[in-house]
Short mmCIF file of C-alpha atoms in Angstrom, two decimals:
data_model
loop_
_atom_site.label_atom_id
_atom_site.label_comp_id
_atom_site.label_asym_id
_atom_site.label_seq_id
_atom_site.Cartn_x
_atom_site.Cartn_y
_atom_site.Cartn_z
CA MET A 1 107.39 77.12 103.74
CA SER A 2 108.52 77.47 107.36
CA SER A 3 112.00 78.12 105.95
CA LEU A 4 111.03 81.34 104.23
CA ALA A 5 113.89 83.81 104.01
CA PRO A 6 113.64 86.85 106.29
CA PHE A 7 111.30 89.52 104.98
CA THR A 8 112.78 92.31 102.86
CA ASN A 9 110.99 95.16 101.13
CA GLU A 10 110.49 94.93 97.38
CA PRO A 11 112.92 97.40 95.74
CA VAL A 12 111.35 100.20 93.71
CA LEU A 13 112.25 100.73 90.08
CA GLU A 14 115.02 103.14 89.14
CA LEU A 15 113.06 105.49 86.90
CA ARG A 16 116.21 107.39 85.97
CA ARG A 17 117.15 104.43 83.77
CA ALA A 18 115.89 104.71 80.20
CA PRO A 19 115.18 100.96 79.74
CA VAL A 20 112.98 101.03 82.85
CA ARG A 21 110.98 103.97 81.56
CA GLU A 22 110.65 102.38 78.14
CA GLY A 23 109.34 99.17 79.70
CA LEU A 24 106.69 101.06 81.65
CA GLU A 25 105.63 103.08 78.60
CA ALA A 26 105.27 99.84 76.62
CA ALA A 27 103.12 98.38 79.39
CA LEU A 28 100.92 101.48 79.34
CA ALA A 29 100.51 101.30 75.56
CA GLU A 30 99.55 97.63 75.83
CA LEU A 31 97.04 98.43 78.58
CA ASP A 32 95.51 101.31 76.62
CA ALA A 33 94.93 98.98 73.68
CA SER A 34 92.82 96.71 75.92
CA LEU A 35 90.62 99.39 77.50
CA PRO A 36 87.96 99.38 78.76
CA LEU A 37 88.46 96.40 81.03
CA ASP A 38 85.58 94.23 82.28
CA VAL A 39 85.33 93.91 86.06
CA PRO A 40 82.63 91.45 87.13
CA VAL A 41 81.11 90.77 90.49
CA LEU A 42 82.97 87.60 91.54
CA VAL A 43 81.16 85.31 93.97
CA GLY A 44 82.14 81.69 94.48
CA GLY A 45 84.02 81.69 91.20
CA GLU A 46 80.94 82.84 89.27
CA ARG A 47 81.34 86.01 87.22
CA GLY A 48 78.44 88.46 87.11
CA ALA A 49 77.84 90.97 84.34
CA ALA A 50 80.25 93.92 84.19
CA ALA A 51 77.67 96.68 84.08
CA GLY A 52 76.45 99.48 86.28
CA LEU A 53 79.75 101.07 87.32
CA GLN A 54 82.49 102.84 85.39
CA SER A 55 85.98 104.01 86.25
CA THR A 56 87.60 106.72 84.17
CA ASP A 57 91.04 108.31 83.86
CA PRO A 58 91.14 111.39 86.17
CA GLY A 59 93.55 113.06 83.76
CA MET A 60 91.28 112.42 80.77
CA PRO A 61 87.74 111.77 82.04
CA SER A 62 86.59 110.83 78.56
CA ARG A 63 88.82 107.75 78.71
CA LEU A 64 86.91 104.76 80.09
CA VAL A 65 89.24 102.48 82.02
CA ALA A 66 86.82 99.83 83.27
CA GLU A 67 83.21 98.72 83.14
CA ALA A 68 82.38 97.06 86.44
CA GLY A 69 79.46 95.22 87.86
CA ARG A 70 77.54 97.07 90.53
CA ALA A 71 76.88 94.87 93.51
CA GLY A 72 73.85 95.50 95.68
CA GLU A 73 72.31 93.76 98.67
CA ASP A 74 71.59 90.56 96.75
CA GLU A 75 75.16 90.21 95.54
CA VAL A 76 76.52 90.98 99.01
CA GLU A 77 74.21 88.36 100.51
CA ALA A 78 75.44 85.77 98.03
CA ALA A 79 79.07 86.73 98.60
CA VAL A 80 78.88 86.44 102.38
CA GLU A 81 77.05 83.11 102.13
CA ALA A 82 79.67 81.75 99.72
CA ALA A 83 82.47 83.08 101.92
CA GLY A 84 80.99 81.26 104.89
CA GLN A 85 81.29 78.02 102.90
CA GLY A 86 84.73 78.89 101.60
CA PHE A 87 85.91 79.63 105.12
CA ARG A 88 85.63 75.95 106.04
CA ASP A 89 88.09 74.90 103.36
CA TRP A 90 90.52 77.79 103.71
CA SER A 91 90.65 77.82 107.51
CA ALA A 92 91.34 74.07 107.55
CA ARG A 93 94.58 74.58 105.67
CA SER A 94 97.78 74.90 107.65
CA ALA A 95 99.42 78.26 108.23
CA GLN A 96 102.33 77.07 106.11
CA GLU A 97 100.00 76.27 103.22
CA ARG A 98 98.22 79.61 103.44
CA ALA A 99 101.58 81.37 103.58
CA GLY A 100 102.66 79.53 100.44
CA VAL A 101 99.59 80.81 98.61
CA LEU A 102 100.29 84.41 99.62
CA VAL A 103 103.93 84.14 98.55
CA ALA A 104 102.80 82.72 95.20
CA ALA A 105 100.38 85.64 94.78
CA ALA A 106 103.24 88.04 95.51
CA GLY A 107 105.18 86.36 92.71
CA ILE A 108 102.29 86.86 90.30
CA LEU A 109 102.13 90.58 91.15
CA ARG A 110 105.90 90.80 90.79
CA GLU A 111 105.77 89.25 87.34
CA GLY A 112 102.96 91.59 86.23
CA ARG A 113 104.43 94.67 87.87
CA PRO A 114 104.71 96.98 84.79
CA ARG A 115 101.09 96.40 83.75
CA LEU A 116 99.84 96.81 87.32
CA ALA A 117 101.69 100.11 87.67
CA ALA A 118 100.24 101.24 84.34
CA LEU A 119 96.76 100.35 85.58
CA ALA A 120 97.24 102.52 88.68
CA VAL A 121 98.45 105.35 86.42
CA ARG A 122 95.32 105.16 84.30
CA GLU A 123 92.61 104.29 86.82
CA CYS A 124 93.77 106.48 89.73
CA ALA A 125 96.21 108.93 88.08
CA LYS A 126 99.14 107.82 90.21
CA PRO A 127 102.44 109.13 88.81
CA TRP A 128 104.87 106.39 87.83
CA SER A 129 106.96 106.49 91.00
CA GLU A 130 103.82 106.36 93.16
CA ALA A 131 102.23 103.64 91.02
CA ASP A 132 105.32 101.45 91.15
CA GLY A 133 105.56 102.01 94.89
CA ASP A 134 101.94 100.94 95.22
CA VAL A 135 102.66 97.62 93.53
CA CYS A 136 105.78 97.11 95.66
CA GLU A 137 103.79 97.71 98.84
CA ALA A 138 101.15 95.20 97.74
CA ILE A 139 103.89 92.62 97.25
CA ASP A 140 105.37 93.53 100.63
CA PHE A 141 102.07 92.99 102.44
CA LEU A 142 101.63 89.54 100.91
CA GLU A 143 105.18 88.50 101.78
CA TYR A 144 105.12 90.03 105.27
CA TYR A 145 101.79 88.57 106.36
CA ALA A 146 102.72 85.17 104.95
CA ARG A 147 105.59 85.05 107.42
CA ALA A 148 103.44 86.54 110.18
CA ALA A 149 100.89 83.73 109.74
CA ILE A 150 103.55 81.10 110.39
CA GLU A 151 104.79 82.96 113.45
CA LEU A 152 101.24 83.41 114.76
CA ASP A 153 100.55 79.70 114.36
CA ARG A 154 103.30 78.85 116.84
CA GLY A 155 101.36 80.55 119.61
CA PRO A 156 102.84 82.46 122.55
CA GLU A 157 104.79 80.97 125.42
CA LEU A 158 102.71 80.63 128.60
CA LEU A 159 103.75 79.99 132.19
CA GLN A 160 103.90 76.26 132.99
CA VAL A 161 103.73 74.68 136.47
CA PRO A 162 104.07 71.04 137.57
CA GLY A 163 100.94 68.98 136.90
CA GLU A 164 99.48 71.42 134.38
CA ARG A 165 99.94 72.08 130.67
CA ASN A 166 98.87 75.44 129.21
CA SER A 167 98.77 76.48 125.59
CA MET A 168 97.23 79.29 123.59
CA ARG A 169 96.40 79.12 119.91
CA TYR A 170 94.76 81.52 117.52
CA ARG A 171 91.83 80.64 115.27
CA PRO A 172 90.40 82.72 112.42
CA ARG A 173 87.24 84.65 113.14
CA GLY A 174 85.24 83.82 110.02
CA VAL A 175 84.27 86.14 107.18
CA ALA A 176 86.14 89.42 106.81
CA ALA A 177 84.63 92.37 104.95
CA VAL A 178 87.39 94.46 103.37
CA ILE A 179 86.38 97.95 102.27
CA SER A 180 89.27 99.65 100.50
CA PRO A 181 90.04 103.14 99.13
CA TRP A 182 91.17 104.34 95.71
CA ASN A 183 94.34 106.24 96.65
CA PHE A 184 96.37 103.05 97.14
CA PRO A 185 94.30 100.86 94.81
CA LEU A 186 96.56 97.81 95.07
CA ALA A 187 98.54 98.16 98.29
CA ILE A 188 95.78 98.85 100.79
CA PRO A 189 93.29 96.20 99.60
CA ALA A 190 96.23 93.79 99.32
CA GLY A 191 97.25 94.49 102.90
CA MET A 192 93.81 94.10 104.46
CA THR A 193 92.90 91.10 102.31
CA ALA A 194 96.24 89.34 102.79
CA ALA A 195 96.08 89.77 106.57
CA ALA A 196 92.60 88.29 106.76
CA LEU A 197 93.51 85.38 104.48
CA ALA A 198 96.83 84.73 106.22
CA ALA A 199 94.97 84.29 109.50
CA GLY A 200 92.59 81.80 107.87
CA ASN A 201 89.53 83.96 107.26
CA ALA A 202 87.46 84.19 104.09
CA VAL A 203 87.18 87.64 102.50
CA VAL A 204 84.58 89.70 100.70
CA LEU A 205 86.38 92.66 99.11
CA LYS A 206 84.43 95.79 98.29
CA PRO A 207 86.86 98.17 96.52
CA ALA A 208 86.41 101.89 95.99
CA GLU A 209 84.13 102.57 93.05
CA GLN A 210 86.92 104.59 91.41
CA ALA A 211 89.33 101.60 91.31
CA PRO A 212 87.55 98.31 90.54
CA ALA A 213 90.06 97.16 87.90
CA CYS A 214 93.01 97.34 90.30
CA ALA A 215 91.03 95.29 92.83
CA LEU A 216 90.21 92.67 90.20
CA ALA A 217 93.93 92.31 89.39
CA LEU A 218 94.61 91.57 93.06
CA VAL A 219 91.76 89.08 93.40
CA GLU A 220 92.75 87.25 90.22
CA ALA A 221 96.34 86.94 91.46
CA LEU A 222 95.16 85.45 94.76
CA HIS A 223 92.79 83.03 93.03
CA SER A 224 95.53 81.96 90.61
CA ALA A 225 97.89 81.42 93.54
CA GLY A 226 95.47 79.03 95.23
CA VAL A 227 92.90 80.92 97.31
CA PRO A 228 89.61 79.02 96.80
CA PRO A 229 87.12 81.05 94.75
CA ALA A 230 84.52 80.75 97.51
CA ALA A 231 86.96 82.12 100.09
CA LEU A 232 87.55 85.41 98.26
CA ALA A 233 84.77 87.39 96.61
CA LEU A 234 84.88 90.73 94.77
CA VAL A 235 81.84 93.00 95.05
CA PRO A 236 82.48 96.30 93.24
CA GLY A 237 79.81 98.84 94.03
CA LEU A 238 78.84 102.08 95.69
CA GLY A 239 78.21 102.93 99.32
CA ASP A 240 75.13 100.75 99.57
CA ALA A 241 77.23 97.65 98.92
CA GLY A 242 79.63 98.61 101.69
CA ALA A 243 76.77 99.33 104.08
CA ALA A 244 75.19 95.95 103.31
CA LEU A 245 78.49 94.22 104.08
CA VAL A 246 78.96 96.07 107.36
CA SER A 247 75.48 95.22 108.60
CA HIS A 248 75.47 91.59 107.47
CA PRO A 249 75.28 89.21 110.47
CA GLY A 250 77.53 86.72 108.66
CA VAL A 251 80.49 89.14 108.73
CA HIS A 252 82.89 88.76 111.66
CA VAL A 253 85.61 91.34 110.92
CA ILE A 254 85.42 94.64 109.06
CA ALA A 255 88.68 96.08 107.74
CA PHE A 256 88.21 99.60 106.41
CA THR A 257 90.40 102.38 105.07
CA GLY A 258 88.79 105.67 104.10
CA SER A 259 87.25 108.86 105.41
CA GLY A 260 86.56 109.57 109.05
CA ALA A 261 82.86 110.11 108.46
CA VAL A 262 82.42 106.71 106.82
CA GLY A 263 84.70 105.01 109.34
CA LEU A 264 82.73 106.27 112.31
CA GLU A 265 79.47 105.21 110.69
CA ILE A 266 80.93 101.72 110.24
CA VAL A 267 81.87 101.62 113.93
CA ARG A 268 78.32 102.58 114.89
CA ALA A 269 76.69 100.10 112.52
CA ALA A 270 79.01 97.25 113.48
CA ALA A 271 78.10 97.69 117.15
CA ASP A 272 74.56 96.49 116.43
CA THR A 273 74.25 92.83 117.43
CA PRO A 274 70.87 91.44 116.36
CA ASP A 275 69.34 88.27 117.73
CA GLY A 276 70.85 85.27 116.01
CA GLN A 277 74.26 86.90 115.52
CA LEU A 278 76.46 84.97 117.91
CA HIS A 279 79.48 87.26 117.70
CA VAL A 280 80.47 90.89 118.14
CA LYS A 281 82.08 92.29 115.01
CA ARG A 282 85.67 93.43 115.16
CA VAL A 283 86.37 96.72 113.34
CA VAL A 284 89.80 97.70 112.05
CA ALA A 285 89.61 101.23 110.65
CA GLU A 286 92.28 103.52 109.24
CA MET A 287 90.69 106.93 108.77
CA GLY A 288 91.68 110.50 108.04
CA GLY A 289 94.37 112.88 109.13
CA LYS A 290 95.28 116.53 109.46
CA ASN A 291 98.99 116.01 109.54
CA CYS A 292 101.25 118.72 110.93
CA VAL A 293 104.94 119.32 110.36
CA ILE A 294 106.73 121.23 113.12
CA VAL A 295 109.75 123.27 112.00
CA ASP A 296 112.07 124.32 114.83
CA ALA A 297 114.22 127.45 114.80
CA ASP A 298 117.37 125.39 114.27
CA ALA A 299 116.00 123.32 111.37
CA ASP A 300 118.03 122.98 108.18
CA LEU A 301 115.73 124.65 105.66
CA ASP A 302 117.64 123.11 102.76
CA GLU A 303 116.33 119.76 104.00
CA ALA A 304 113.02 121.02 105.34
CA VAL A 305 111.67 122.50 102.10
CA PRO A 306 111.91 119.40 99.87
CA ALA A 307 110.68 117.18 102.70
CA ILE A 308 107.61 119.36 103.25
CA VAL A 309 106.84 119.89 99.56
CA GLY A 310 107.14 116.18 98.81
CA SER A 311 104.94 115.30 101.79
CA ALA A 312 102.26 117.82 100.82
CA PHE A 313 102.05 117.53 97.03
CA ALA A 314 103.17 114.05 95.97
CA TYR A 315 100.13 112.38 94.42
CA ALA A 316 98.35 115.74 94.71
CA GLY A 317 98.18 115.45 98.50
CA GLN A 318 95.82 112.46 98.23
CA LYS A 319 97.44 110.39 100.95
CA CYS A 320 96.00 110.11 104.42
CA SER A 321 99.57 110.70 105.65
CA ALA A 322 100.17 113.83 103.53
CA ALA A 323 101.40 117.04 105.15
CA ALA A 324 98.56 119.55 105.43
CA ARG A 325 99.74 122.07 108.00
CA VAL A 326 103.19 123.49 108.79
CA LEU A 327 103.83 124.98 112.23
CA ALA A 328 107.03 126.99 111.86
CA HIS A 329 108.99 128.68 114.62
CA GLU A 330 108.59 132.42 114.22
CA ALA A 331 112.36 132.80 113.87
CA VAL A 332 112.31 130.94 110.53
CA TYR A 333 108.70 131.49 109.48
CA GLU A 334 109.20 134.24 106.89
CA SER A 335 112.21 132.57 105.33
CA LEU A 336 110.45 129.21 105.21
CA VAL A 337 107.33 130.65 103.56
CA GLU A 338 109.45 132.38 100.94
CA ARG A 339 111.36 129.22 100.13
CA LEU A 340 108.27 127.00 100.14
CA ALA A 341 106.56 129.46 97.81
CA GLY A 342 109.42 129.21 95.35
CA ALA A 343 109.28 125.42 95.45
CA VAL A 344 105.49 125.32 95.01
CA GLU A 345 105.54 127.63 92.01
CA VAL A 346 107.84 125.32 90.06
CA GLN A 347 105.93 122.11 90.78
CA GLU A 348 105.21 120.36 87.49
CA VAL A 349 101.48 119.77 87.20
CA GLY A 350 100.57 117.27 84.53
CA GLN A 351 99.34 113.87 83.47
CA ALA A 352 100.32 110.97 85.69
CA SER A 353 101.80 109.17 82.68
CA ARG A 354 104.49 111.85 82.24
CA PHE A 355 107.68 111.00 84.10
CA ALA A 356 108.31 114.71 84.78
CA THR A 357 105.01 115.21 86.60
CA ASP A 358 105.16 116.23 90.26
CA VAL A 359 101.44 116.83 90.84
CA PRO A 360 98.84 114.76 88.95
CA PRO A 361 95.09 115.42 88.84
CA VAL A 362 92.87 114.65 91.82
CA ILE A 363 90.66 111.62 91.57
CA GLU A 364 87.36 113.14 90.38
CA GLN A 365 85.40 116.33 89.77
CA GLU A 366 83.88 116.33 93.25
CA ALA A 367 87.36 116.21 94.78
CA ARG A 368 88.51 119.13 92.64
CA GLU A 369 85.50 121.20 93.63
CA ARG A 370 86.13 120.48 97.31
CA VAL A 371 89.81 121.48 97.14
CA GLU A 372 89.06 124.59 95.11
CA GLY A 373 86.40 125.54 97.65
CA TYR A 374 88.98 125.47 100.43
CA ALA A 375 91.41 127.46 98.28
CA ALA A 376 88.77 130.11 97.61
CA ALA A 377 88.00 130.39 101.33
CA VAL A 378 91.72 130.79 102.07
CA ALA A 379 91.97 133.55 99.47
CA ARG A 380 89.14 135.43 101.17
CA SER A 381 90.32 135.12 104.77
CA GLY A 382 94.07 134.65 104.46
CA ARG A 383 96.82 134.92 101.85
CA ILE A 384 97.75 132.67 98.96
CA ALA A 385 101.54 132.68 99.18
CA ALA A 386 102.03 130.61 96.04
CA ARG A 387 100.19 128.59 93.41
CA ALA A 388 101.47 126.63 90.46
CA ALA A 389 101.37 128.82 87.37
CA SER A 390 99.21 126.65 85.15
CA VAL A 391 97.36 123.35 84.97
CA PRO A 392 96.20 121.27 81.98
CA ALA A 393 92.80 122.17 80.62
CA GLU A 394 91.47 118.60 80.56
CA GLY A 395 91.23 116.51 83.70
CA TRP A 396 90.55 117.10 87.38
CA PHE A 397 93.60 119.26 88.07
CA CYS A 398 94.09 121.50 91.10
CA PRO A 399 97.13 123.79 91.22
CA PRO A 400 99.30 123.10 94.29
CA THR A 401 98.63 125.94 96.72
CA LEU A 402 100.50 127.40 99.69
CA ALA A 403 98.43 129.46 102.15
CA CYS A 404 99.39 131.58 105.17
CA ASP A 405 98.14 134.46 107.37
CA LEU A 406 95.05 132.46 108.22
CA ASP A 407 92.53 133.10 110.96
CA PRO A 408 93.15 130.55 113.76
CA GLY A 409 89.54 129.42 113.49
CA ALA A 410 89.62 128.81 109.74
CA PRO A 411 88.05 125.43 108.86
CA VAL A 412 90.97 124.60 106.57
CA LEU A 413 93.20 124.33 109.64
CA ARG A 414 91.15 121.53 111.20
CA GLU A 415 89.35 119.74 108.38
CA GLU A 416 90.89 117.16 106.08
CA VAL A 417 91.23 118.65 102.58
CA PHE A 418 92.74 115.62 100.81
CA GLY A 419 94.30 117.63 98.01
CA PRO A 420 97.28 119.81 97.09
CA LEU A 421 96.74 122.58 99.64
CA LEU A 422 99.27 123.34 102.38
CA THR A 423 98.98 125.94 105.14
CA VAL A 424 101.83 127.54 107.11
CA GLU A 425 101.54 129.26 110.50
CA PRO A 426 104.07 130.89 112.82
CA VAL A 427 104.43 129.57 116.38
CA GLU A 428 106.47 131.02 119.19
CA SER A 429 108.00 127.69 120.20
CA VAL A 430 107.97 123.96 119.62
CA GLU A 431 105.90 123.69 122.77
CA ALA A 432 103.27 125.96 121.22
CA ALA A 433 103.29 123.82 118.08
CA CYS A 434 102.71 120.72 120.20
CA GLU A 435 99.70 122.45 121.77
CA VAL A 436 98.23 122.91 118.30
CA VAL A 437 98.79 119.28 117.36
CA ASP A 438 97.31 118.16 120.66
CA SER A 439 94.12 120.14 120.01
CA LEU A 440 93.27 118.25 116.81
CA PRO A 441 90.90 115.27 116.66
CA PHE A 442 93.22 113.52 114.19
CA ALA A 443 96.49 111.82 115.10
CA LEU A 444 97.80 109.93 112.09
CA THR A 445 101.23 111.18 111.02
CA GLY A 446 103.36 114.14 112.00
CA GLY A 447 106.76 115.58 111.29
CA LEU A 448 109.50 117.35 113.18
CA LEU A 449 112.42 119.19 111.64
CA SER A 450 114.97 119.97 114.34
CA ARG A 451 118.67 119.49 115.04
CA SER A 452 118.19 119.16 118.79
CA PRO A 453 118.10 115.61 120.22
CA ALA A 454 116.38 117.00 123.32
CA THR A 455 113.63 118.53 121.17
CA VAL A 456 113.20 115.30 119.25
CA GLU A 457 112.85 113.34 122.49
CA ALA A 458 110.39 115.85 123.97
CA VAL A 459 108.13 115.90 120.91
CA ALA A 460 108.24 112.12 120.53
CA ARG A 461 107.21 111.75 124.16
CA ARG A 462 104.29 114.13 123.80
CA SER A 463 102.97 113.75 120.26
CA PRO A 464 99.69 111.79 119.97
CA VAL A 465 100.29 110.79 116.33
CA GLY A 466 100.68 107.19 115.31
CA ASN A 467 103.72 107.82 113.10
CA LEU A 468 106.15 110.64 113.84
CA TYR A 469 108.86 111.33 111.25
CA VAL A 470 111.95 113.34 112.17
CA ASN A 471 114.03 115.27 109.63
CA ARG A 472 112.44 113.58 106.60
CA ALA A 473 109.22 113.42 104.63
CA ILE A 474 106.15 112.22 106.55
CA THR A 475 104.77 109.91 103.84
CA GLY A 476 106.05 106.61 102.49
CA ALA A 477 105.76 104.18 105.41
CA MET A 478 107.39 100.85 104.54
CA VAL A 479 105.95 97.49 105.52
CA GLY A 480 107.92 95.97 108.37
CA ARG A 481 109.96 99.15 108.87
CA GLN A 482 107.35 101.73 109.79
CA PRO A 483 104.15 99.95 110.90
CA PHE A 484 101.42 102.40 109.95
CA GLY A 485 98.26 103.58 111.66
CA GLY A 486 96.78 106.48 113.56
CA ASN A 487 95.28 107.29 116.93
CA ARG A 488 92.27 109.33 118.06
CA ARG A 489 89.85 109.75 115.13
CA SER A 490 92.52 108.69 112.67
CA GLY A 491 92.02 105.01 113.33
CA ILE A 492 91.35 102.05 115.57
CA GLY A 493 93.30 98.84 115.60
CA ALA A 494 96.89 97.68 115.36
CA LYS A 495 99.28 99.15 112.83
CA ALA A 496 99.31 97.79 109.28
CA GLY A 497 102.55 96.17 108.23
CA GLY A 498 103.51 95.55 111.84
CA PRO A 499 103.84 92.58 114.18
CA ASP A 500 100.41 92.97 115.81
CA TYR A 501 98.20 93.39 112.75
CA LEU A 502 97.15 89.75 112.27
CA LEU A 503 95.90 89.53 115.86
CA GLN A 504 92.84 91.54 114.82
CA PHE A 505 91.70 88.74 112.51
CA VAL A 506 91.87 85.89 115.03
CA GLU A 507 90.40 84.74 118.34
CA PRO A 508 92.65 83.38 121.09
CA HIS A 509 91.86 80.02 122.64
CA VAL A 510 93.58 78.73 125.78
CA LEU A 511 93.78 75.04 126.66
CA THR A 512 94.60 74.06 130.24
CA GLU A 513 95.10 70.38 130.98
CA ASN A 514 95.61 68.61 134.30
CA THR A 515 98.51 66.26 133.57
CA VAL A 516 98.36 64.36 136.89
CA ARG A 517 96.35 61.37 135.72
CA HIS A 518 94.95 58.74 138.06
CA GLY A 519 95.37 55.76 135.81
CA LEU A 520 95.18 55.56 132.04
CA VAL A 521 92.36 54.48 129.78
CA VAL A 522 93.23 51.29 127.96
CA GLU A 523 92.81 51.83 124.23
#
């Protein structure tokens, strides 16, 4: 396993090819015939009843996708206890053996790729290109962290002097609680879970309540590949299950992706160290964003418009990296608004299962009401420059919306909307745009559209965001190519899919030995 080939990203499907589309449609038809799926609480290999939680199709809420068990404090207690036992077995395996298991799990996902993409289409209303990309990213995380585990096991080089031997090795921390979101229902839980397992930890996975079936597919692949049942538990549930995991003294690491409000509460709760808990919990949290795209006066608008529209409205703006706010130089502001408006008005809003769909439904009714509330506020205090002409009657659809002429203090300019709503503002210079970005509490992704190398260098030097994209869309980070993660209130911890990520799941241990012996023990 140490001779693994260098990591390469899993290639996405070419949806322009008819046989590819036909294969995906067949997978969807086969999945539909098996709905609803049963998703049990899985603890130590024991399956609990699949009851108490339901996931439905956001594009057709009457369609039940999965019946899931609802874990509570008792199930979380059992899962953490079992994981503590499973940790002993899993952590004792070599890094090469753990890597082999992750690579095997990647192969299982690869083999089941059409069905997994279809499941993301149904359970989370991801359009086909987004759903396939989600599966590819899950495979990438497994492959990438498998190789990272082997590299980590070698340990770093330390300074050596005569008469002394120094070495540093990394050991797993223990039980990792993984709390994952619904917007990347396979990729994000795969990344956090694979990293923890690669480093030798046991995992209790609590997926988003909207996507339990996708999480089960991941867990079953890992179990089939060789992860001991006790070392990986699945506890579908609501917020109380996540809170019980965070506060449990048997948890050593918490890996979370989700909203800023929940992330900050996790940080506060994890800081509590009761008597009897011998460790301080490590928190890895990827939270929200209010991502700005700066458009300079010299930008090529033919490239800017599709990059901005794709960043703002792909998957209905439900990516933490999605573009939410455009800061356009006043010299191109009017022209840019006009061209963006034209592009927004022709966005195809429809079911995720249609290959022509640009903008699918949002995840649930509450999300639609939140986005529509922001749109209504914009209509009262600013100007709606464009909205898609129509949306389907059934499902949680929000028309993609472009807003401008807003009051500088409007909440929509600072708060995360997480939906298909984009604002545009004029700025007198790139420097002024940087001032706006610098005033925000979020610092996840950002974009710059400019032809000036000097401007690119200046913005890159100043921008607080974790990922800055120049002259391209600001979503779609690739494992190993664009390690992903934010700063400020957008996240804490090393970037996912990057060389430092596994370090968060281990403890370093240094051994220093005096090698000048005065005689040897006879054995």
